[in-house]
mmCIF file of C-alpha atoms in Angstrom:
data_model
loop_
_atom_site.group_PDB
_atom_site.id
_atom_site.type_symbol
_atom_site.label_atom_id
_atom_site.label_comp_id
_atom_site.label_asym_id
_atom_site.label_seq_id
_atom_site.Cartn_x
_atom_site.Cartn_y
_atom_site.Cartn_z
ATOM 1 C CA UNK A 1 -32.478 56.394 37.706
ATOM 2 C CA UNK A 2 -33.548 52.916 39.207
ATOM 3 C CA UNK A 3 -29.477 52.226 39.275
ATOM 4 C CA UNK A 4 -28.698 55.374 40.963
ATOM 5 C CA UNK A 5 -31.382 55.016 43.723
ATOM 6 C CA UNK A 6 -30.481 51.421 44.310
ATOM 7 C CA UNK A 7 -26.884 52.385 44.716
ATOM 8 C CA UNK A 8 -27.547 55.094 47.224
ATOM 9 C CA UNK A 9 -30.294 53.465 49.179
ATOM 10 C CA UNK A 10 -30.157 51.705 52.565
ATOM 11 C CA UNK A 11 -31.436 48.053 51.878
ATOM 12 C CA UNK A 12 -32.247 46.975 55.240
ATOM 13 C CA UNK A 13 -33.229 48.220 58.857
ATOM 14 C CA UNK A 14 -33.395 47.019 62.354
ATOM 15 C CA UNK A 15 -36.884 47.426 63.975
ATOM 16 C CA UNK A 16 -36.930 50.075 66.902
ATOM 17 C CA UNK A 17 -36.315 48.035 69.913
ATOM 18 C CA UNK A 18 -36.826 50.769 72.853
ATOM 19 C CA UNK A 19 -40.422 51.720 73.796
ATOM 20 C CA UNK A 20 -41.678 54.843 72.092
ATOM 21 C CA UNK A 21 -39.443 54.166 69.111
ATOM 22 C CA UNK A 22 -40.459 53.567 65.495
ATOM 23 C CA UNK A 23 -39.224 52.979 62.095
ATOM 24 C CA UNK A 24 -41.788 54.035 59.234
ATOM 25 C CA UNK A 25 -41.391 53.024 55.779
ATOM 26 C CA UNK A 26 -44.672 54.999 54.684
ATOM 27 C CA UNK A 27 -46.419 52.168 52.925
ATOM 28 C CA UNK A 28 -49.270 54.202 54.381
ATOM 29 C CA UNK A 29 -49.490 57.392 56.462
ATOM 30 C CA UNK A 30 -50.455 56.424 59.983
ATOM 31 C CA UNK A 31 -52.758 59.213 61.246
ATOM 32 C CA UNK A 32 -52.074 58.319 64.971
ATOM 33 C CA UNK A 33 -48.646 59.023 64.481
ATOM 34 C CA UNK A 34 -48.367 61.775 61.677
ATOM 35 C CA UNK A 35 -50.002 64.987 61.326
ATOM 36 C CA UNK A 36 -49.928 66.399 57.742
ATOM 37 C CA UNK A 37 -49.968 70.108 57.734
ATOM 38 C CA UNK A 38 -52.890 71.961 55.783
ATOM 39 C CA UNK A 39 -52.928 75.609 56.391
ATOM 40 C CA UNK A 40 -51.691 78.974 55.248
ATOM 41 C CA UNK A 41 -48.281 79.634 57.158
ATOM 42 C CA UNK A 42 -47.369 83.139 58.363
ATOM 43 C CA UNK A 43 -43.666 83.172 58.997
ATOM 44 C CA UNK A 44 -41.299 85.760 58.108
ATOM 45 C CA UNK A 45 -38.788 83.126 56.662
ATOM 46 C CA UNK A 46 -41.247 81.245 54.616
ATOM 47 C CA UNK A 47 -42.975 81.832 51.256
ATOM 48 C CA UNK A 48 -44.845 78.469 51.637
ATOM 49 C CA UNK A 49 -48.185 77.488 52.630
ATOM 50 C CA UNK A 50 -48.853 73.795 53.553
ATOM 51 C CA UNK A 51 -51.191 71.628 51.652
ATOM 52 C CA UNK A 52 -52.202 68.007 52.556
ATOM 53 C CA UNK A 53 -52.191 66.734 48.815
ATOM 54 C CA UNK A 54 -48.643 67.513 48.480
ATOM 55 C CA UNK A 55 -47.650 64.554 50.423
ATOM 56 C CA UNK A 56 -47.758 61.505 48.319
ATOM 57 C CA UNK A 57 -47.512 57.896 49.182
ATOM 58 C CA UNK A 58 -45.375 55.909 46.743
ATOM 59 C CA UNK A 59 -45.771 52.283 45.993
ATOM 60 C CA UNK A 60 -43.790 51.261 42.924
ATOM 61 C CA UNK A 61 -40.611 49.234 42.170
ATOM 62 C CA UNK A 62 -38.235 52.522 41.794
ATOM 63 C CA UNK A 63 -39.586 54.541 44.669
ATOM 64 C CA UNK A 64 -41.400 53.845 48.030
ATOM 65 C CA UNK A 65 -42.107 56.116 50.963
ATOM 66 C CA UNK A 66 -43.323 59.591 50.727
ATOM 67 C CA UNK A 67 -42.959 62.174 48.077
ATOM 68 C CA UNK A 68 -43.181 65.438 49.053
ATOM 69 C CA UNK A 69 -44.334 68.275 46.342
ATOM 70 C CA UNK A 70 -43.669 72.035 46.077
ATOM 71 C CA UNK A 71 -45.220 74.129 43.447
ATOM 72 C CA UNK A 72 -46.696 77.799 42.828
ATOM 73 C CA UNK A 73 -50.155 78.624 43.818
ATOM 74 C CA UNK A 74 -52.503 81.426 44.147
ATOM 75 C CA UNK A 75 -54.892 80.261 46.819
ATOM 76 C CA UNK A 76 -52.904 81.054 50.013
ATOM 77 C CA UNK A 77 -50.898 83.866 51.381
ATOM 78 C CA UNK A 78 -47.450 82.852 50.144
ATOM 79 C CA UNK A 79 -46.310 82.121 46.523
ATOM 80 C CA UNK A 80 -45.876 78.455 46.904
ATOM 81 C CA UNK A 81 -47.512 75.321 48.311
ATOM 82 C CA UNK A 82 -45.194 72.826 50.078
ATOM 83 C CA UNK A 83 -45.475 69.674 52.235
ATOM 84 C CA UNK A 84 -45.009 69.091 55.940
ATOM 85 C CA UNK A 85 -45.298 66.082 58.051
ATOM 86 C CA UNK A 86 -44.744 65.854 61.969
ATOM 87 C CA UNK A 87 -45.204 63.521 64.801
ATOM 88 C CA UNK A 88 -48.350 64.115 67.226
ATOM 89 C CA UNK A 89 -46.361 63.234 70.128
ATOM 90 C CA UNK A 90 -42.844 64.978 71.079
ATOM 91 C CA UNK A 91 -39.962 62.793 71.673
ATOM 92 C CA UNK A 92 -36.800 63.558 73.637
ATOM 93 C CA UNK A 93 -33.061 62.149 73.828
ATOM 94 C CA UNK A 94 -32.382 59.332 71.103
ATOM 95 C CA UNK A 95 -31.267 58.791 67.578
ATOM 96 C CA UNK A 96 -33.307 60.461 64.901
ATOM 97 C CA UNK A 97 -32.777 59.201 61.319
ATOM 98 C CA UNK A 98 -34.184 59.606 57.714
ATOM 99 C CA UNK A 99 -33.471 58.201 54.080
ATOM 100 C CA UNK A 100 -34.315 60.798 51.837
ATOM 101 C CA UNK A 101 -33.661 62.631 48.429
ATOM 102 C CA UNK A 102 -33.415 66.406 48.545
ATOM 103 C CA UNK A 103 -35.050 68.898 46.157
ATOM 104 C CA UNK A 104 -32.852 71.083 44.052
ATOM 105 C CA UNK A 105 -33.313 74.569 43.307
ATOM 106 C CA UNK A 106 -32.487 77.983 44.465
ATOM 107 C CA UNK A 107 -34.639 79.008 47.538
ATOM 108 C CA UNK A 108 -35.726 75.489 48.282
ATOM 109 C CA UNK A 109 -35.094 73.476 51.588
ATOM 110 C CA UNK A 110 -35.426 69.819 52.393
ATOM 111 C CA UNK A 111 -35.365 69.270 56.123
ATOM 112 C CA UNK A 112 -35.775 66.799 59.062
ATOM 113 C CA UNK A 113 -35.618 68.182 62.391
ATOM 114 C CA UNK A 114 -37.178 67.992 66.039
ATOM 115 C CA UNK A 115 -39.151 71.432 66.950
ATOM 116 C CA UNK A 116 -40.943 72.864 69.902
ATOM 117 C CA UNK A 117 -41.858 76.637 70.602
ATOM 118 C CA UNK A 118 -44.658 78.939 71.665
ATOM 119 C CA UNK A 119 -47.174 77.009 69.495
ATOM 120 C CA UNK A 120 -46.603 74.057 71.905
ATOM 121 C CA UNK A 121 -46.412 76.267 75.007
ATOM 122 C CA UNK A 122 -42.576 75.957 75.278
ATOM 123 C CA UNK A 123 -39.380 77.919 74.567
ATOM 124 C CA UNK A 124 -37.996 77.214 70.990
ATOM 125 C CA UNK A 125 -35.731 74.265 71.157
ATOM 126 C CA UNK A 126 -34.869 72.654 67.766
ATOM 127 C CA UNK A 127 -32.269 70.481 65.951
ATOM 128 C CA UNK A 128 -32.026 70.605 62.163
ATOM 129 C CA UNK A 129 -30.552 68.648 59.249
ATOM 130 C CA UNK A 130 -31.378 70.731 56.058
ATOM 131 C CA UNK A 131 -30.154 70.521 52.442
ATOM 132 C CA UNK A 132 -30.490 73.935 50.714
ATOM 133 C CA UNK A 133 -31.482 73.405 47.099
ATOM 134 C CA UNK A 134 -29.046 76.111 45.962
ATOM 135 C CA UNK A 135 -26.206 73.996 46.866
ATOM 136 C CA UNK A 136 -27.300 70.107 47.183
ATOM 137 C CA UNK A 137 -23.494 69.171 47.734
ATOM 138 C CA UNK A 138 -23.526 70.500 51.283
ATOM 139 C CA UNK A 139 -25.570 69.919 54.409
ATOM 140 C CA UNK A 140 -26.693 72.876 56.825
ATOM 141 C CA UNK A 141 -27.036 71.444 60.569
ATOM 142 C CA UNK A 142 -28.225 73.708 63.201
ATOM 143 C CA UNK A 143 -29.630 73.894 66.573
ATOM 144 C CA UNK A 144 -31.662 76.419 68.595
ATOM 145 C CA UNK A 145 -31.726 76.800 72.302
ATOM 146 C CA UNK A 146 -34.514 79.069 73.673
ATOM 147 C CA UNK A 147 -34.691 80.700 70.011
ATOM 148 C CA UNK A 148 -30.819 81.211 69.699
ATOM 149 C CA UNK A 149 -29.413 79.814 66.504
ATOM 150 C CA UNK A 150 -26.260 78.052 66.014
ATOM 151 C CA UNK A 151 -25.395 76.482 62.673
ATOM 152 C CA UNK A 152 -22.604 74.844 60.344
ATOM 153 C CA UNK A 153 -22.197 73.904 56.805
ATOM 154 C CA UNK A 154 -20.779 70.448 56.176
ATOM 155 C CA UNK A 155 -19.546 69.218 52.708
ATOM 156 C CA UNK A 156 -21.461 66.137 51.650
ATOM 157 C CA UNK A 157 -19.015 64.584 49.161
ATOM 158 C CA UNK A 158 -21.971 63.680 46.942
ATOM 159 C CA UNK A 159 -25.212 65.416 45.370
ATOM 160 C CA UNK A 160 -28.066 65.009 47.832
ATOM 161 C CA UNK A 161 -30.474 65.647 44.921
ATOM 162 C CA UNK A 162 -29.370 62.748 43.034
ATOM 163 C CA UNK A 163 -30.590 59.855 45.000
ATOM 164 C CA UNK A 164 -31.323 58.579 48.543
ATOM 165 C CA UNK A 165 -28.952 58.899 51.405
ATOM 166 C CA UNK A 166 -29.054 58.311 55.156
ATOM 167 C CA UNK A 167 -29.008 61.297 57.514
ATOM 168 C CA UNK A 168 -29.406 61.431 61.291
ATOM 169 C CA UNK A 169 -28.456 62.887 64.847
ATOM 170 C CA UNK A 170 -27.968 61.452 68.164
ATOM 171 C CA UNK A 171 -29.318 63.888 70.794
ATOM 172 C CA UNK A 172 -27.929 63.168 74.135
ATOM 173 C CA UNK A 173 -28.300 65.109 77.526
ATOM 174 C CA UNK A 174 -24.854 66.653 76.892
ATOM 175 C CA UNK A 175 -24.214 66.610 73.215
ATOM 176 C CA UNK A 176 -25.555 66.413 69.736
ATOM 177 C CA UNK A 177 -23.716 64.247 66.856
ATOM 178 C CA UNK A 178 -24.801 64.311 63.329
ATOM 179 C CA UNK A 179 -24.518 61.536 60.906
ATOM 180 C CA UNK A 180 -24.258 60.892 57.067
ATOM 181 C CA UNK A 181 -24.561 57.455 55.867
ATOM 182 C CA UNK A 182 -23.648 56.127 59.442
ATOM 183 C CA UNK A 183 -20.631 58.237 59.609
ATOM 184 C CA UNK A 184 -20.222 61.014 62.412
ATOM 185 C CA UNK A 185 -19.729 64.425 60.692
ATOM 186 C CA UNK A 186 -19.959 66.814 63.454
ATOM 187 C CA UNK A 187 -20.413 66.870 67.027
ATOM 188 C CA UNK A 188 -21.093 69.589 69.760
ATOM 189 C CA UNK A 189 -21.163 69.198 73.580
ATOM 190 C CA UNK A 190 -22.425 71.270 76.498
ATOM 191 C CA UNK A 191 -18.836 72.752 76.969
ATOM 192 C CA UNK A 192 -18.789 74.295 73.589
ATOM 193 C CA UNK A 193 -22.359 75.345 73.520
ATOM 194 C CA UNK A 194 -25.863 75.080 74.997
ATOM 195 C CA UNK A 195 -27.713 71.917 73.920
ATOM 196 C CA UNK A 196 -31.488 71.792 73.576
ATOM 197 C CA UNK A 197 -33.391 70.367 76.313
ATOM 198 C CA UNK A 198 -37.007 70.497 75.681
ATOM 199 C CA UNK A 199 -38.881 67.413 73.990
ATOM 200 C CA UNK A 200 -39.847 68.325 70.188
ATOM 201 C CA UNK A 201 -41.862 67.070 67.386
ATOM 202 C CA UNK A 202 -40.190 65.205 64.701
ATOM 203 C CA UNK A 203 -40.762 66.856 61.255
ATOM 204 C CA UNK A 204 -39.714 66.319 57.621
ATOM 205 C CA UNK A 205 -40.663 69.165 55.122
ATOM 206 C CA UNK A 206 -40.024 70.637 51.744
ATOM 207 C CA UNK A 207 -40.526 74.497 51.395
ATOM 208 C CA UNK A 208 -39.464 77.559 49.706
ATOM 209 C CA UNK A 209 -37.656 80.431 51.606
ATOM 210 C CA UNK A 210 -38.889 83.973 51.721
ATOM 211 C CA UNK A 211 -36.599 86.518 49.686
ATOM 212 C CA UNK A 212 -35.633 88.010 52.987
ATOM 213 C CA UNK A 213 -33.403 85.092 53.641
ATOM 214 C CA UNK A 214 -31.918 84.930 50.025
ATOM 215 C CA UNK A 215 -28.312 85.220 51.425
ATOM 216 C CA UNK A 216 -28.746 81.975 53.108
ATOM 217 C CA UNK A 217 -31.162 79.905 50.843
ATOM 218 C CA UNK A 218 -31.378 81.877 47.553
ATOM 219 C CA UNK A 219 -34.705 82.875 45.867
ATOM 220 C CA UNK A 220 -37.106 80.517 44.255
ATOM 221 C CA UNK A 221 -38.208 81.300 40.591
ATOM 222 C CA UNK A 222 -41.816 81.973 40.575
ATOM 223 C CA UNK A 223 -42.377 78.890 38.357
ATOM 224 C CA UNK A 224 -40.477 76.663 40.452
ATOM 225 C CA UNK A 225 -41.662 73.065 40.984
ATOM 226 C CA UNK A 226 -39.700 70.428 42.899
ATOM 227 C CA UNK A 227 -40.112 67.131 44.773
ATOM 228 C CA UNK A 228 -38.284 65.274 47.615
ATOM 229 C CA UNK A 229 -38.647 61.530 48.284
ATOM 230 C CA UNK A 230 -38.427 60.446 51.947
ATOM 231 C CA UNK A 231 -38.018 56.681 51.976
ATOM 232 C CA UNK A 232 -37.810 56.034 55.600
ATOM 233 C CA UNK A 233 -38.223 58.006 59.125
ATOM 234 C CA UNK A 234 -36.908 56.452 62.576
ATOM 235 C CA UNK A 235 -36.505 57.363 66.036
ATOM 236 C CA UNK A 236 -34.875 55.333 68.795
ATOM 237 C CA UNK A 237 -35.241 56.605 72.320
ATOM 238 C CA UNK A 238 -32.081 56.608 74.657
ATOM 239 C CA UNK A 239 -32.215 54.556 77.614
ATOM 240 C CA UNK A 240 -32.535 56.819 80.662
ATOM 241 C CA UNK A 241 -29.809 55.262 82.657
ATOM 242 C CA UNK A 242 -26.953 55.074 79.694
ATOM 243 C CA UNK A 243 -28.411 57.615 77.208
ATOM 244 C CA UNK A 244 -27.159 55.189 74.551
ATOM 245 C CA UNK A 245 -28.835 53.883 71.266
ATOM 246 C CA UNK A 246 -27.913 51.755 68.394
ATOM 247 C CA UNK A 247 -26.460 54.516 66.231
ATOM 248 C CA UNK A 248 -26.391 52.785 62.719
ATOM 249 C CA UNK A 249 -29.705 51.399 61.933
ATOM 250 C CA UNK A 250 -29.482 50.983 58.360
ATOM 251 C CA UNK A 251 -27.218 48.577 56.316
ATOM 252 C CA UNK A 252 -26.267 50.458 53.157
ATOM 253 C CA UNK A 253 -25.074 49.496 49.703
ATOM 254 C CA UNK A 254 -21.726 51.038 49.110
ATOM 255 C CA UNK A 255 -21.673 54.113 46.846
ATOM 256 C CA UNK A 256 -18.537 55.465 45.222
ATOM 257 C CA UNK A 257 -19.213 58.783 46.880
ATOM 258 C CA UNK A 258 -18.693 57.143 50.233
ATOM 259 C CA UNK A 259 -14.974 55.957 49.296
#
């Protein structure tokens, strides 16, 4: 397992240079930046409540960062307890990136995304990177504009549950570009579809889907337990004049699946 992790992981990262940017390796969980969810979650698409204890700080030679846990529970309104972490402060245009290993299993979703909506007093705008546990060899990319969903499925060429890879998206005024391991894999611009405009909070989470969306995510077994490893989260704001950022933050070790 250590060999696999080393082959897939990023080995170095540049510090965030623009004001408001950050790169977090999660040697600790900074409470001034991150909010860890701890409440029962009423949402028609989720079979998951959030529990603070399901966010674990890792500090051992083979794994670092956060480990997000999911397990059955009986002390909430849903069948499962999962993990969700988000920034306190919303952010806007720029490059969002994460190094993570996804969870495997029908009904499970590992995601990084920006989100804002009625809870924050705004319309629903969102940009997503999600690995569905029913098929961890594909990536679900999506964006919402005022609650309207657009989404695509992109083959990865590797299994996202095997080890850590780098995922990101560059959110600009007129387009969004998604990246895997530093390579652009999909782009949409404002001549093709509406683009989110409202600043959002940066999230990472692990959850089990409600059976009502089983056609998309599958259904988690009642005994399902899983975890996902999040090594790094980073955000680099765009320059207001040029809307440019450094797109590739991480220098990676080559992996056979990238060839």
